[in-house]
Amino acid sequence: MSRNETFDAAAVTRLDVSLAWAALEMTVDSVARIQLIVAGTPEDVEDLKAEADQGVLSVAQPAYGLSTRLNTERWMQVTLRIPEDWKGEVACSTMSGILRARGLSGSDFSLSTISGNLRASALNAMTLSLRTVSGGLTASDLRADSLSLRTVSGALTIERAAARRLKATTVSADLSLDLTEPPERVDITSVSGDTAIALPAESAAVSLRAVSGKLRTPGLTPGDEGPVISENSVSGSLTVTGGATGEA
């Protein structure tokens, strides 16, 4: 069964999506209104709640969807098509479903999953938060004043990102970060995951506090000038590659 609804984009300033096992895709497209497309079993499609009230478009699975159906074989795809000129706040989460977001611009973005993979591309926001627990996190072409990344065990790979301030937290996951512009500050916290950062700079203030990790700075002159890059870890290593087109 499928379901198709549209909402007045001019009346929506915030997207708030909370799903359990359903997959979510948000993409900017050449549409005049925000379009919600849902596909799945008739019962699941009908149970999905979607309403716009006081500037907030809320899309949510009912409470029982968060508790009783996580271990059953269910499938539902939720797609939001967003007008190209829409800008606002985005807060979207899934538990085991895949989350994909592409092309959105706005103020504050928060995207999170627990075991589902998170894929993001071409996002532009003042503050951008991407979080997973065991799902993989892959993103590209990001731009934000403040970028926050968090994962426990899922691999974390960021390509072509620009942020003035960046904070990343991992436990056992490896982090690969490719920056297209020199940041003001990067703070990394990890337990055992290794971190690789590439940035277009010739010098930076780089520091690693770790019990057994190693610090490497190929193509970069460590010092007091340039971006501040700091990592606190137990056994993780930090590699910061400098140059005009360094690759992590």
PDB file of C-alpha atoms in Angstrom:
ATOM      1  CA  MET A   1       0.000   0.000   0.000  1.00  0.00           C
ATOM      2  CA  SER A   2       1.166   3.537  -0.693  1.00  0.00           C
ATOM      3  CA  ARG A   3       0.211   6.924   0.695  1.00  0.00           C
ATOM      4  CA  ASN A   4       0.879  10.370  -0.730  1.00  0.00           C
ATOM      5  CA  GLU A   5       0.282  13.642   1.113  1.00  0.00           C
ATOM      6  CA  THR A   6       1.470  17.208   0.581  1.00  0.00           C
ATOM      7  CA  PHE A   7       1.948  20.112   2.991  1.00  0.00           C
ATOM      8  CA  ASP A   8       2.327  23.857   2.498  1.00  0.00           C
ATOM      9  CA  ALA A   9       6.093  24.428   2.674  1.00  0.00           C
ATOM     10  CA  ALA A  10       5.685  28.119   3.556  1.00  0.00           C
ATOM     11  CA  ALA A  11       3.811  27.146   6.730  1.00  0.00           C
ATOM     12  CA  VAL A  12       6.480  24.662   7.892  1.00  0.00           C
ATOM     13  CA  THR A  13       9.595  25.856   9.715  1.00  0.00           C
ATOM     14  CA  ARG A  14      10.606  22.534  11.280  1.00  0.00           C
ATOM     15  CA  LEU A  15      10.606  18.889  10.191  1.00  0.00           C
ATOM     16  CA  ASP A  16      10.279  16.443  13.107  1.00  0.00           C
ATOM     17  CA  VAL A  17      10.443  12.755  12.161  1.00  0.00           C
ATOM     18  CA  SER A  18      10.594   9.866  14.640  1.00  0.00           C
ATOM     19  CA  LEU A  19      10.582   6.302  13.284  1.00  0.00           C
ATOM     20  CA  ALA A  20      11.331   2.837  14.640  1.00  0.00           C
ATOM     21  CA  TRP A  21      12.139   0.259  11.957  1.00  0.00           C
ATOM     22  CA  ALA A  22      10.952   2.243   8.935  1.00  0.00           C
ATOM     23  CA  ALA A  23      13.531   3.570   6.461  1.00  0.00           C
ATOM     24  CA  LEU A  24      13.604   7.333   5.926  1.00  0.00           C
ATOM     25  CA  GLU A  25      14.766   9.314   2.918  1.00  0.00           C
ATOM     26  CA  MET A  26      14.722  13.110   2.750  1.00  0.00           C
ATOM     27  CA  THR A  27      15.713  14.837  -0.444  1.00  0.00           C
ATOM     28  CA  VAL A  28      15.399  18.258  -2.038  1.00  0.00           C
ATOM     29  CA  ASP A  29      13.490  18.192  -5.299  1.00  0.00           C
ATOM     30  CA  SER A  30      11.707  20.452  -7.776  1.00  0.00           C
ATOM     31  CA  VAL A  31       8.372  20.416  -5.941  1.00  0.00           C
ATOM     32  CA  ALA A  32       6.211  23.317  -4.749  1.00  0.00           C
ATOM     33  CA  ARG A  33       4.943  21.635  -1.560  1.00  0.00           C
ATOM     34  CA  ILE A  34       6.499  19.238   0.930  1.00  0.00           C
ATOM     35  CA  GLN A  35       5.546  15.782  -0.253  1.00  0.00           C
ATOM     36  CA  LEU A  36       5.248  12.739   2.032  1.00  0.00           C
ATOM     37  CA  ILE A  37       5.317   9.349   0.305  1.00  0.00           C
ATOM     38  CA  VAL A  38       4.863   6.173   2.356  1.00  0.00           C
ATOM     39  CA  ALA A  39       5.004   2.570   1.154  1.00  0.00           C
ATOM     40  CA  GLY A  40       4.493  -0.594   3.201  1.00  0.00           C
ATOM     41  CA  THR A  41       1.791  -2.907   4.519  1.00  0.00           C
ATOM     42  CA  PRO A  42      -1.681  -1.322   4.767  1.00  0.00           C
ATOM     43  CA  GLU A  43      -1.700  -1.471   8.565  1.00  0.00           C
ATOM     44  CA  ASP A  44       1.717   0.161   8.941  1.00  0.00           C
ATOM     45  CA  VAL A  45       1.049   2.857   6.336  1.00  0.00           C
ATOM     46  CA  GLU A  46      -2.261   3.800   7.939  1.00  0.00           C
ATOM     47  CA  ASP A  47      -0.731   3.868  11.431  1.00  0.00           C
ATOM     48  CA  LEU A  48       1.940   6.402  10.509  1.00  0.00           C
ATOM     49  CA  LYS A  49       1.014   9.798  11.936  1.00  0.00           C
ATOM     50  CA  ALA A  50       1.653  12.935   9.875  1.00  0.00           C
ATOM     51  CA  GLU A  51       0.414  16.396  10.757  1.00  0.00           C
ATOM     52  CA  ALA A  52       1.457  20.029  10.447  1.00  0.00           C
ATOM     53  CA  ASP A  53       0.745  22.229  13.439  1.00  0.00           C
ATOM     54  CA  GLN A  54       2.148  25.620  14.435  1.00  0.00           C
ATOM     55  CA  GLY A  55       4.963  25.445  11.917  1.00  0.00           C
ATOM     56  CA  VAL A  56       6.064  21.886  12.749  1.00  0.00           C
ATOM     57  CA  LEU A  57       5.540  18.982  10.357  1.00  0.00           C
ATOM     58  CA  SER A  58       5.580  15.859  12.531  1.00  0.00           C
ATOM     59  CA  VAL A  59       5.877  12.348  11.108  1.00  0.00           C
ATOM     60  CA  ALA A  60       5.941   9.471  13.598  1.00  0.00           C
ATOM     61  CA  GLN A  61       5.304   5.787  14.032  1.00  0.00           C
ATOM     62  CA  PRO A  62       2.976   5.042  16.962  1.00  0.00           C
ATOM     63  CA  ALA A  63       4.469   4.147  20.333  1.00  0.00           C
ATOM     64  CA  TYR A  64       3.945   0.418  19.869  1.00  0.00           C
ATOM     65  CA  GLY A  65       6.063   0.620  16.735  1.00  0.00           C
ATOM     66  CA  LEU A  66       8.995   1.504  18.968  1.00  0.00           C
ATOM     67  CA  SER A  67       8.559  -1.479  21.243  1.00  0.00           C
ATOM     68  CA  THR A  68       6.841  -4.540  19.838  1.00  0.00           C
ATOM     69  CA  ARG A  69       7.896  -4.602  16.212  1.00  0.00           C
ATOM     70  CA  LEU A  70      11.627  -4.084  16.274  1.00  0.00           C
ATOM     71  CA  ASN A  71      12.310  -7.824  16.142  1.00  0.00           C
ATOM     72  CA  THR A  72       9.683  -8.697  13.558  1.00  0.00           C
ATOM     73  CA  GLU A  73      10.078  -8.719   9.801  1.00  0.00           C
ATOM     74  CA  ARG A  74       8.594  -5.390   8.801  1.00  0.00           C
ATOM     75  CA  TRP A  75       9.276  -3.041   5.941  1.00  0.00           C
ATOM     76  CA  MET A  76       8.161   0.528   5.356  1.00  0.00           C
ATOM     77  CA  GLN A  77       9.710   3.324   3.324  1.00  0.00           C
ATOM     78  CA  VAL A  78       9.056   6.948   4.265  1.00  0.00           C
ATOM     79  CA  THR A  79      10.148   9.598   1.765  1.00  0.00           C
ATOM     80  CA  LEU A  80      10.013  13.364   2.190  1.00  0.00           C
ATOM     81  CA  ARG A  81      10.531  15.517  -0.915  1.00  0.00           C
ATOM     82  CA  ILE A  82      11.422  19.074   0.066  1.00  0.00           C
ATOM     83  CA  PRO A  83      11.163  22.207  -2.152  1.00  0.00           C
ATOM     84  CA  GLU A  84      14.516  23.617  -3.226  1.00  0.00           C
ATOM     85  CA  ASP A  85      13.919  26.984  -1.541  1.00  0.00           C
ATOM     86  CA  TRP A  86      12.808  25.557   1.826  1.00  0.00           C
ATOM     87  CA  LYS A  87      15.023  26.355   4.800  1.00  0.00           C
ATOM     88  CA  GLY A  88      14.269  25.455   8.393  1.00  0.00           C
ATOM     89  CA  GLU A  89      15.052  23.124  11.279  1.00  0.00           C
ATOM     90  CA  VAL A  90      15.318  19.345  10.888  1.00  0.00           C
ATOM     91  CA  ALA A  91      15.168  16.744  13.682  1.00  0.00           C
ATOM     92  CA  CYS A  92      14.932  13.180  12.378  1.00  0.00           C
ATOM     93  CA  SER A  93      15.631   9.836  14.017  1.00  0.00           C
ATOM     94  CA  THR A  94      15.235   6.136  13.332  1.00  0.00           C
ATOM     95  CA  MET A  95      16.023   3.109  15.471  1.00  0.00           C
ATOM     96  CA  SER A  96      16.822   0.270  13.075  1.00  0.00           C
ATOM     97  CA  GLY A  97      15.810   1.879   9.803  1.00  0.00           C
ATOM     98  CA  ILE A  98      18.217   3.406   7.279  1.00  0.00           C
ATOM     99  CA  LEU A  99      18.266   7.216   7.222  1.00  0.00           C
ATOM    100  CA  ARG A 100      19.260   9.141   4.090  1.00  0.00           C
ATOM    101  CA  ALA A 101      19.282  12.934   3.715  1.00  0.00           C
ATOM    102  CA  ARG A 102      20.392  14.901   0.649  1.00  0.00           C
ATOM    103  CA  GLY A 103      20.443  18.519  -0.446  1.00  0.00           C
ATOM    104  CA  LEU A 104      18.795  20.225   2.535  1.00  0.00           C
ATOM    105  CA  SER A 105      19.641  23.725   3.777  1.00  0.00           C
ATOM    106  CA  GLY A 106      18.551  25.387   6.985  1.00  0.00           C
ATOM    107  CA  SER A 107      19.427  26.390  10.527  1.00  0.00           C
ATOM    108  CA  ASP A 108      19.695  23.447  12.945  1.00  0.00           C
ATOM    109  CA  PHE A 109      19.870  19.840  11.722  1.00  0.00           C
ATOM    110  CA  SER A 110      19.893  16.712  13.890  1.00  0.00           C
ATOM    111  CA  LEU A 111      19.954  13.261  12.238  1.00  0.00           C
ATOM    112  CA  SER A 112      20.316  10.103  14.311  1.00  0.00           C
ATOM    113  CA  THR A 113      19.970   6.321  14.183  1.00  0.00           C
ATOM    114  CA  ILE A 114      20.673   3.462  16.563  1.00  0.00           C
ATOM    115  CA  SER A 115      21.442   0.416  14.406  1.00  0.00           C
ATOM    116  CA  GLY A 116      20.431   1.760  11.011  1.00  0.00           C
ATOM    117  CA  ASN A 117      23.016   3.252   8.660  1.00  0.00           C
ATOM    118  CA  LEU A 118      23.066   7.018   8.198  1.00  0.00           C
ATOM    119  CA  ARG A 119      23.893   8.528   4.788  1.00  0.00           C
ATOM    120  CA  ALA A 120      24.011  12.307   4.314  1.00  0.00           C
ATOM    121  CA  SER A 121      25.136  14.469   1.418  1.00  0.00           C
ATOM    122  CA  ALA A 122      25.001  18.115   0.348  1.00  0.00           C
ATOM    123  CA  LEU A 123      23.714  19.443   3.682  1.00  0.00           C
ATOM    124  CA  ASN A 124      24.118  23.109   4.628  1.00  0.00           C
ATOM    125  CA  ALA A 125      23.201  24.273   8.138  1.00  0.00           C
ATOM    126  CA  MET A 126      24.302  26.515  10.970  1.00  0.00           C
ATOM    127  CA  THR A 127      24.538  23.558  13.347  1.00  0.00           C
ATOM    128  CA  LEU A 128      24.649  19.980  12.065  1.00  0.00           C
ATOM    129  CA  SER A 129      24.573  16.878  14.278  1.00  0.00           C
ATOM    130  CA  LEU A 130      24.967  13.332  12.890  1.00  0.00           C
ATOM    131  CA  ARG A 131      24.735  10.419  15.346  1.00  0.00           C
ATOM    132  CA  THR A 132      24.656   6.621  15.232  1.00  0.00           C
ATOM    133  CA  VAL A 133      25.310   3.840  17.730  1.00  0.00           C
ATOM    134  CA  SER A 134      26.182   0.703  15.758  1.00  0.00           C
ATOM    135  CA  GLY A 135      25.132   1.849  12.304  1.00  0.00           C
ATOM    136  CA  GLY A 136      27.651   3.168   9.809  1.00  0.00           C
ATOM    137  CA  LEU A 137      27.836   6.915   9.205  1.00  0.00           C
ATOM    138  CA  THR A 138      28.873   8.160   5.766  1.00  0.00           C
ATOM    139  CA  ALA A 139      28.522  11.774   4.667  1.00  0.00           C
ATOM    140  CA  SER A 140      29.840  14.067   1.949  1.00  0.00           C
ATOM    141  CA  ASP A 141      29.665  17.701   0.881  1.00  0.00           C
ATOM    142  CA  LEU A 142      28.697  19.096   4.263  1.00  0.00           C
ATOM    143  CA  ARG A 143      28.824  22.748   5.298  1.00  0.00           C
ATOM    144  CA  ALA A 144      28.099  24.030   8.806  1.00  0.00           C
ATOM    145  CA  ASP A 145      29.270  26.565  11.321  1.00  0.00           C
ATOM    146  CA  SER A 146      29.253  23.813  13.954  1.00  0.00           C
ATOM    147  CA  LEU A 147      29.471  20.115  13.019  1.00  0.00           C
ATOM    148  CA  SER A 148      28.984  17.351  15.604  1.00  0.00           C
ATOM    149  CA  LEU A 149      29.621  13.656  14.880  1.00  0.00           C
ATOM    150  CA  ARG A 150      29.007  10.745  17.252  1.00  0.00           C
ATOM    151  CA  THR A 151      29.151   6.957  16.922  1.00  0.00           C
ATOM    152  CA  VAL A 152      29.957   4.002  19.162  1.00  0.00           C
ATOM    153  CA  SER A 153      31.035   1.174  16.872  1.00  0.00           C
ATOM    154  CA  GLY A 154      29.816   2.139  13.409  1.00  0.00           C
ATOM    155  CA  ALA A 155      32.452   3.296  10.913  1.00  0.00           C
ATOM    156  CA  LEU A 156      32.489   7.063  10.392  1.00  0.00           C
ATOM    157  CA  THR A 157      33.585   8.522   7.041  1.00  0.00           C
ATOM    158  CA  ILE A 158      33.168  12.187   6.111  1.00  0.00           C
ATOM    159  CA  GLU A 159      34.216  13.470   2.681  1.00  0.00           C
ATOM    160  CA  ARG A 160      34.410  17.106   1.592  1.00  0.00           C
ATOM    161  CA  ALA A 161      33.222  18.870   4.736  1.00  0.00           C
ATOM    162  CA  ALA A 162      33.615  22.504   5.773  1.00  0.00           C
ATOM    163  CA  ALA A 163      32.977  23.628   9.347  1.00  0.00           C
ATOM    164  CA  ARG A 164      34.321  26.360  11.597  1.00  0.00           C
ATOM    165  CA  ARG A 165      34.054  24.130  14.661  1.00  0.00           C
ATOM    166  CA  LEU A 166      33.944  20.347  14.593  1.00  0.00           C
ATOM    167  CA  LYS A 167      33.488  17.833  17.405  1.00  0.00           C
ATOM    168  CA  ALA A 168      33.571  14.042  16.993  1.00  0.00           C
ATOM    169  CA  THR A 169      33.070  11.323  19.585  1.00  0.00           C
ATOM    170  CA  THR A 170      33.676   7.600  18.999  1.00  0.00           C
ATOM    171  CA  VAL A 171      34.347   4.506  21.087  1.00  0.00           C
ATOM    172  CA  SER A 172      35.781   1.760  18.878  1.00  0.00           C
ATOM    173  CA  ALA A 173      35.001   3.234  15.470  1.00  0.00           C
ATOM    174  CA  ASP A 174      37.629   4.574  13.070  1.00  0.00           C
ATOM    175  CA  LEU A 175      37.106   8.140  11.882  1.00  0.00           C
ATOM    176  CA  SER A 176      38.075   9.449   8.434  1.00  0.00           C
ATOM    177  CA  LEU A 177      37.553  13.172   7.923  1.00  0.00           C
ATOM    178  CA  ASP A 178      38.311  15.148   4.746  1.00  0.00           C
ATOM    179  CA  LEU A 179      38.039  18.924   5.184  1.00  0.00           C
ATOM    180  CA  THR A 180      37.811  21.302   2.242  1.00  0.00           C
ATOM    181  CA  GLU A 181      38.526  24.439   4.308  1.00  0.00           C
ATOM    182  CA  PRO A 182      40.762  25.023   7.335  1.00  0.00           C
ATOM    183  CA  PRO A 183      38.608  24.832  10.474  1.00  0.00           C
ATOM    184  CA  GLU A 184      38.982  26.993  13.527  1.00  0.00           C
ATOM    185  CA  ARG A 185      38.988  24.005  15.888  1.00  0.00           C
ATOM    186  CA  VAL A 186      38.556  20.208  15.801  1.00  0.00           C
ATOM    187  CA  ASP A 187      38.036  18.192  18.997  1.00  0.00           C
ATOM    188  CA  ILE A 188      38.065  14.384  18.903  1.00  0.00           C
ATOM    189  CA  THR A 189      37.265  12.012  21.752  1.00  0.00           C
ATOM    190  CA  SER A 190      37.793   8.266  21.259  1.00  0.00           C
ATOM    191  CA  VAL A 191      38.683   5.082  23.121  1.00  0.00           C
ATOM    192  CA  SER A 192      40.332   2.753  20.615  1.00  0.00           C
ATOM    193  CA  GLY A 193      39.377   4.019  17.168  1.00  0.00           C
ATOM    194  CA  ASP A 194      41.976   5.577  14.877  1.00  0.00           C
ATOM    195  CA  THR A 195      41.426   9.043  13.430  1.00  0.00           C
ATOM    196  CA  ALA A 196      42.600  10.323  10.024  1.00  0.00           C
ATOM    197  CA  ILE A 197      42.066  13.986   9.136  1.00  0.00           C
ATOM    198  CA  ALA A 198      43.013  15.752   5.906  1.00  0.00           C
ATOM    199  CA  LEU A 199      42.861  19.524   5.618  1.00  0.00           C
ATOM    200  CA  PRO A 200      44.142  22.244   3.251  1.00  0.00           C
ATOM    201  CA  ALA A 201      46.643  23.808   5.632  1.00  0.00           C
ATOM    202  CA  GLU A 202      50.417  23.814   5.967  1.00  0.00           C
ATOM    203  CA  SER A 203      50.515  24.314   9.728  1.00  0.00           C
ATOM    204  CA  ALA A 204      48.272  23.512  12.681  1.00  0.00           C
ATOM    205  CA  ALA A 205      48.319  23.202  16.453  1.00  0.00           C
ATOM    206  CA  VAL A 206      47.916  19.424  16.756  1.00  0.00           C
ATOM    207  CA  SER A 207      47.838  17.478  20.022  1.00  0.00           C
ATOM    208  CA  LEU A 208      47.072  13.884  21.032  1.00  0.00           C
ATOM    209  CA  ARG A 209      46.555  12.758  24.603  1.00  0.00           C
ATOM    210  CA  ALA A 210      46.628   8.946  24.622  1.00  0.00           C
ATOM    211  CA  VAL A 211      48.074   6.038  26.584  1.00  0.00           C
ATOM    212  CA  SER A 212      49.414   4.139  23.574  1.00  0.00           C
ATOM    213  CA  GLY A 213      48.250   6.006  20.464  1.00  0.00           C
ATOM    214  CA  LYS A 214      50.594   7.583  17.919  1.00  0.00           C
ATOM    215  CA  LEU A 215      50.518  11.056  16.341  1.00  0.00           C
ATOM    216  CA  ARG A 216      51.479  11.577  12.686  1.00  0.00           C
ATOM    217  CA  THR A 217      51.419  14.857  10.741  1.00  0.00           C
ATOM    218  CA  PRO A 218      52.541  14.231   7.131  1.00  0.00           C
ATOM    219  CA  GLY A 219      52.692  17.405   5.044  1.00  0.00           C
ATOM    220  CA  LEU A 220      51.937  19.538   8.080  1.00  0.00           C
ATOM    221  CA  THR A 221      54.116  21.724  10.290  1.00  0.00           C
ATOM    222  CA  PRO A 222      52.962  21.421  13.920  1.00  0.00           C
ATOM    223  CA  GLY A 223      53.042  24.696  15.823  1.00  0.00           C
ATOM    224  CA  ASP A 224      50.931  27.399  17.390  1.00  0.00           C
ATOM    225  CA  GLU A 225      49.510  28.794  14.142  1.00  0.00           C
ATOM    226  CA  GLY A 226      46.612  27.528  12.073  1.00  0.00           C
ATOM    227  CA  PRO A 227      43.705  25.266  13.053  1.00  0.00           C
ATOM    228  CA  VAL A 228      43.612  23.714  16.517  1.00  0.00           C
ATOM    229  CA  ILE A 229      43.227  19.940  16.323  1.00  0.00           C
ATOM    230  CA  SER A 230      43.011  18.021  19.578  1.00  0.00           C
ATOM    231  CA  GLU A 231      42.239  14.384  20.412  1.00  0.00           C
ATOM    232  CA  ASN A 232      41.803  12.590  23.719  1.00  0.00           C
ATOM    233  CA  SER A 233      42.054   8.804  23.408  1.00  0.00           C
ATOM    234  CA  VAL A 234      43.129   5.646  25.203  1.00  0.00           C
ATOM    235  CA  SER A 235      44.774   3.652  22.423  1.00  0.00           C
ATOM    236  CA  GLY A 236      43.686   5.430  19.240  1.00  0.00           C
ATOM    237  CA  SER A 237      46.154   7.030  16.848  1.00  0.00           C
ATOM    238  CA  LEU A 238      45.773  10.405  15.142  1.00  0.00           C
ATOM    239  CA  THR A 239      46.999  11.185  11.621  1.00  0.00           C
ATOM    240  CA  VAL A 240      46.592  14.729  10.336  1.00  0.00           C
ATOM    241  CA  THR A 241      47.581  15.241   6.707  1.00  0.00           C
ATOM    242  CA  GLY A 242      48.203  18.788   5.510  1.00  0.00           C
ATOM    243  CA  GLY A 243      48.545  20.327   2.091  1.00  0.00           C
ATOM    244  CA  ALA A 244      46.420  21.941  -0.587  1.00  0.00           C
ATOM    245  CA  THR A 245      44.544  18.732  -1.387  1.00  0.00           C
ATOM    246  CA  GLY A 246      45.264  16.311   1.423  1.00  0.00           C
ATOM    247  CA  GLU A 247      43.204  13.113   1.554  1.00  0.00           C
ATOM    248  CA  ALA A 248      42.435  11.282   4.802  1.00  0.00           C
TER     249      ALA A 248
END
